[in-house]
Amino acid sequence: MLSNIRIVLVQTFHPGNIGAAVRAMKTMGLSDLVLVNPRQFPDPEATRLAAGAEDLVEGARVVDSLAAAVGDCVQVVGASARLRSLPLPHFDEPDAMARELVEHAAHDPVALVFGRERFGLTNDEIALCSHQVSIPANPDYGILNLSQAVQVLAYEVFSAWRRRPDNGYCPTRPAQERQPSREQLAHFHDHLSQVMQRSGFITQPHARTEAHLHTLFARAQPSRRELSLLRGLLASFESHLSQD
Ligand code: SAH
């Protein structure tokens, strides 16, 4: 279950923060680390600060986009000190986030995403997330060091896992009732844009309309069954369009 919980660090500047983050992860039983375009990695500073968690540093995967890091995940929670930068479902309380994440992780991969030391996550990166979470902190000084933010959220995840009500027993939920992966959802959005354009609903790619629809489906959290129903509906519209 904990092995389904991935930590993603986006474009980390200081290699030491990668080391401190893996130490934080390992203390809380997490081991899956993905680095999106780190400035410098591998690096002796990362290994030094890992302090006994070098196996996680060695096992880290490096990818070149956030989409590649989280494509297979069914829930992707972006950690952000700035409140509600986009109208995604937002967890104000990390423990509530952790309970939900652990529940999904019983069946499918999920991710917690952390931004750059200097400017966090971009709006495009937040749009790839399904949720956002903020760690409540001093309103006048509320930004934590990257690895400390990893520690706090990893602790919440570990606590939620220890206290899970069913004590580890997870009845298998049929795949169709579970959440689609981010990649499946992205294919649906591509399909929807194509049909909107081909039907004349929009005349060219329209970022605002698409952003509104993304928000709508982020709130609705359709299951895989509901998403295939929508795909079927779009395909049927398309078949009529091609007859015209
Ligand atoms: N200067 C950046 C913050 C960088 S801190 C900004 O203004 O956004 C590096 C990362 O640590 C953030 O991107 C976020 O993922 C995490 N982080 C730091 N403080 C946090 C908080 N209070 N709540 C949630 N995540 C936080």
PDB file of N, CA and C and ligand atoms in Angstrom, residues 78-82 113-121 133-137 142-147 149-150 153, ligand 1:
ATOM      1  N   GLY A  78      -0.973  18.135  -5.392  1.00  0.00           N
ATOM      2  CA  GLY A  78       0.089  19.132  -5.473  1.00  0.00           C
ATOM      3  C   GLY A  78       0.189  19.876  -4.149  1.00  0.00           C
ATOM      4  N   ALA A  79       1.395  19.905  -3.564  1.00  0.00           N
ATOM      5  CA  ALA A  79       1.585  20.620  -2.295  1.00  0.00           C
ATOM      6  C   ALA A  79       1.933  22.059  -2.607  1.00  0.00           C
ATOM      7  N   SER A  80       1.169  22.964  -2.029  1.00  0.00           N
ATOM      8  CA  SER A  80       1.377  24.371  -2.349  1.00  0.00           C
ATOM      9  C   SER A  80       1.098  25.237  -1.132  1.00  0.00           C
ATOM     10  N   ALA A  81       2.024  26.169  -0.866  1.00  0.00           N
ATOM     11  CA  ALA A  81       1.822  27.063   0.270  1.00  0.00           C
ATOM     12  C   ALA A  81       0.799  28.131  -0.095  1.00  0.00           C
ATOM     13  N   ARG A  82       0.686  28.399  -1.395  1.00  0.00           N
ATOM     14  CA  ARG A  82      -0.269  29.420  -1.832  1.00  0.00           C
ATOM     15  C   ARG A  82      -1.644  28.782  -1.914  1.00  0.00           C
ATOM     16  N   VAL A 113       3.050  15.796  -5.024  1.00  0.00           N
ATOM     17  CA  VAL A 113       3.965  16.553  -5.876  1.00  0.00           C
ATOM     18  C   VAL A 113       4.436  17.822  -5.154  1.00  0.00           C
ATOM     19  N   PHE A 114       5.743  18.049  -5.176  1.00  0.00           N
ATOM     20  CA  PHE A 114       6.335  19.216  -4.507  1.00  0.00           C
ATOM     21  C   PHE A 114       7.045  20.096  -5.534  1.00  0.00           C
ATOM     22  N   GLY A 115       6.939  21.414  -5.344  1.00  0.00           N
ATOM     23  CA  GLY A 115       7.477  22.342  -6.334  1.00  0.00           C
ATOM     24  C   GLY A 115       8.910  22.777  -6.069  1.00  0.00           C
ATOM     25  N   ARG A 116       9.347  23.698  -6.893  1.00  0.00           N
ATOM     26  CA  ARG A 116      10.719  24.224  -6.823  1.00  0.00           C
ATOM     27  C   ARG A 116      10.906  25.075  -5.571  1.00  0.00           C
ATOM     28  N   GLU A 117      12.154  25.120  -5.078  1.00  0.00           N
ATOM     29  CA  GLU A 117      12.453  25.920  -3.892  1.00  0.00           C
ATOM     30  C   GLU A 117      12.106  27.390  -4.143  1.00  0.00           C
ATOM     31  N   ARG A 118      12.366  27.866  -5.368  1.00  0.00           N
ATOM     32  CA  ARG A 118      12.205  29.304  -5.591  1.00  0.00           C
ATOM     33  C   ARG A 118      10.782  29.715  -5.925  1.00  0.00           C
ATOM     34  N   PHE A 119      10.118  28.937  -6.806  1.00  0.00           N
ATOM     35  CA  PHE A 119       8.769  29.409  -7.163  1.00  0.00           C
ATOM     36  C   PHE A 119       7.706  28.314  -7.234  1.00  0.00           C
ATOM     37  N   GLY A 120       7.913  27.239  -6.497  1.00  0.00           N
ATOM     38  CA  GLY A 120       6.846  26.246  -6.371  1.00  0.00           C
ATOM     39  C   GLY A 120       6.479  25.560  -7.681  1.00  0.00           C
ATOM     40  N   LEU A 121       5.179  25.352  -7.875  1.00  0.00           N
ATOM     41  CA  LEU A 121       4.669  24.686  -9.083  1.00  0.00           C
ATOM     42  C   LEU A 121       4.044  25.739  -9.998  1.00  0.00           C
ATOM     43  N   VAL A 133      -2.972  20.539  -1.726  1.00  0.00           N
ATOM     44  CA  VAL A 133      -2.964  20.503  -0.263  1.00  0.00           C
ATOM     45  C   VAL A 133      -2.043  21.600   0.240  1.00  0.00           C
ATOM     46  N   SER A 134      -2.423  22.217   1.360  1.00  0.00           N
ATOM     47  CA  SER A 134      -1.536  23.187   2.007  1.00  0.00           C
ATOM     48  C   SER A 134      -1.300  22.727   3.439  1.00  0.00           C
ATOM     49  N   ILE A 135      -0.085  22.942   3.907  1.00  0.00           N
ATOM     50  CA  ILE A 135       0.232  22.651   5.303  1.00  0.00           C
ATOM     51  C   ILE A 135      -0.078  23.931   6.078  1.00  0.00           C
ATOM     52  N   PRO A 136      -1.019  23.869   7.016  1.00  0.00           N
ATOM     53  CA  PRO A 136      -1.347  25.084   7.757  1.00  0.00           C
ATOM     54  C   PRO A 136      -0.103  25.579   8.493  1.00  0.00           C
ATOM     55  N   ALA A 137       0.171  26.874   8.415  1.00  0.00           N
ATOM     56  CA  ALA A 137       1.389  27.407   9.020  1.00  0.00           C
ATOM     57  C   ALA A 137       1.176  28.881   9.352  1.00  0.00           C
ATOM     58  N   GLY A 142       4.789  31.206   6.179  1.00  0.00           N
ATOM     59  CA  GLY A 142       4.158  29.884   6.082  1.00  0.00           C
ATOM     60  C   GLY A 142       4.793  28.944   5.082  1.00  0.00           C
ATOM     61  N   ILE A 143       5.960  29.326   4.521  1.00  0.00           N
ATOM     62  CA  ILE A 143       6.577  28.464   3.505  1.00  0.00           C
ATOM     63  C   ILE A 143       7.668  27.618   4.139  1.00  0.00           C
ATOM     64  N   LEU A 144       7.496  26.295   4.051  1.00  0.00           N
ATOM     65  CA  LEU A 144       8.463  25.377   4.653  1.00  0.00           C
ATOM     66  C   LEU A 144       9.584  25.092   3.659  1.00  0.00           C
ATOM     67  N   ASN A 145      10.708  24.671   4.181  1.00  0.00           N
ATOM     68  CA  ASN A 145      11.774  24.131   3.328  1.00  0.00           C
ATOM     69  C   ASN A 145      11.194  22.902   2.617  1.00  0.00           C
ATOM     70  N   LEU A 146      11.616  22.691   1.371  1.00  0.00           N
ATOM     71  CA  LEU A 146      11.082  21.592   0.564  1.00  0.00           C
ATOM     72  C   LEU A 146      11.077  20.251   1.305  1.00  0.00           C
ATOM     73  N   SER A 147      12.230  19.865   1.879  1.00  0.00           N
ATOM     74  CA  SER A 147      12.300  18.530   2.492  1.00  0.00           C
ATOM     75  C   SER A 147      11.470  18.467   3.765  1.00  0.00           C
ATOM     76  N   ALA A 149       8.601  20.071   4.094  1.00  0.00           N
ATOM     77  CA  ALA A 149       7.226  19.884   3.604  1.00  0.00           C
ATOM     78  C   ALA A 149       7.011  18.407   3.269  1.00  0.00           C
ATOM     79  N   VAL A 150       8.030  17.762   2.670  1.00  0.00           N
ATOM     80  CA  VAL A 150       7.927  16.322   2.377  1.00  0.00           C
ATOM     81  C   VAL A 150       7.755  15.562   3.698  1.00  0.00           C
ATOM     82  N   LEU A 153       4.101  15.936   5.175  1.00  0.00           N
ATOM     83  CA  LEU A 153       3.047  15.208   4.455  1.00  0.00           C
ATOM     84  C   LEU A 153       3.301  13.700   4.487  1.00  0.00           C
TER      85      LEU A 153
HETATM   86  N1  SAH B   1       8.680  29.962  -3.023  1.00  0.00           N
HETATM   87  C1  SAH B   1       7.775  28.917  -3.359  1.00  0.00           C
HETATM   88  C2  SAH B   1       7.717  27.870  -2.282  1.00  0.00           C
HETATM   89  C3  SAH B   1       8.751  26.900  -2.439  1.00  0.00           C
HETATM   90  S1  SAH B   1       8.892  25.794  -1.108  1.00  0.00           S
HETATM   91  C4  SAH B   1       6.387  29.451  -3.564  1.00  0.00           C
HETATM   92  O1  SAH B   1       6.139  30.600  -3.290  1.00  0.00           O
HETATM   93  O2  SAH B   1       5.520  28.691  -3.996  1.00  0.00           O
HETATM   94  C5  SAH B   1       9.093  24.290  -2.025  1.00  0.00           C
HETATM   95  C6  SAH B   1       7.866  23.404  -2.031  1.00  0.00           C
HETATM   96  O3  SAH B   1       7.588  22.949  -0.701  1.00  0.00           O
HETATM   97  C7  SAH B   1       6.564  24.043  -2.505  1.00  0.00           C
HETATM   98  O4  SAH B   1       6.459  24.092  -3.907  1.00  0.00           O
HETATM   99  C8  SAH B   1       5.546  23.089  -1.905  1.00  0.00           C
HETATM  100  O5  SAH B   1       5.438  21.933  -2.705  1.00  0.00           O
HETATM  101  C9  SAH B   1       6.197  22.730  -0.565  1.00  0.00           C
HETATM  102  N2  SAH B   1       5.686  23.591   0.530  1.00  0.00           N
HETATM  103  C10 SAH B   1       6.373  24.518   1.233  1.00  0.00           C
HETATM  104  N3  SAH B   1       5.579  25.080   2.173  1.00  0.00           N
HETATM  105  C11 SAH B   1       4.371  24.477   2.060  1.00  0.00           C
HETATM  106  C12 SAH B   1       3.121  24.604   2.736  1.00  0.00           C
HETATM  107  N4  SAH B   1       2.928  25.465   3.737  1.00  0.00           N
HETATM  108  N5  SAH B   1       2.108  23.816   2.339  1.00  0.00           N
HETATM  109  C13 SAH B   1       2.252  22.920   1.329  1.00  0.00           C
HETATM  110  N6  SAH B   1       3.390  22.760   0.654  1.00  0.00           N
HETATM  111  C14 SAH B   1       4.446  23.525   1.009  1.00  0.00           C
END
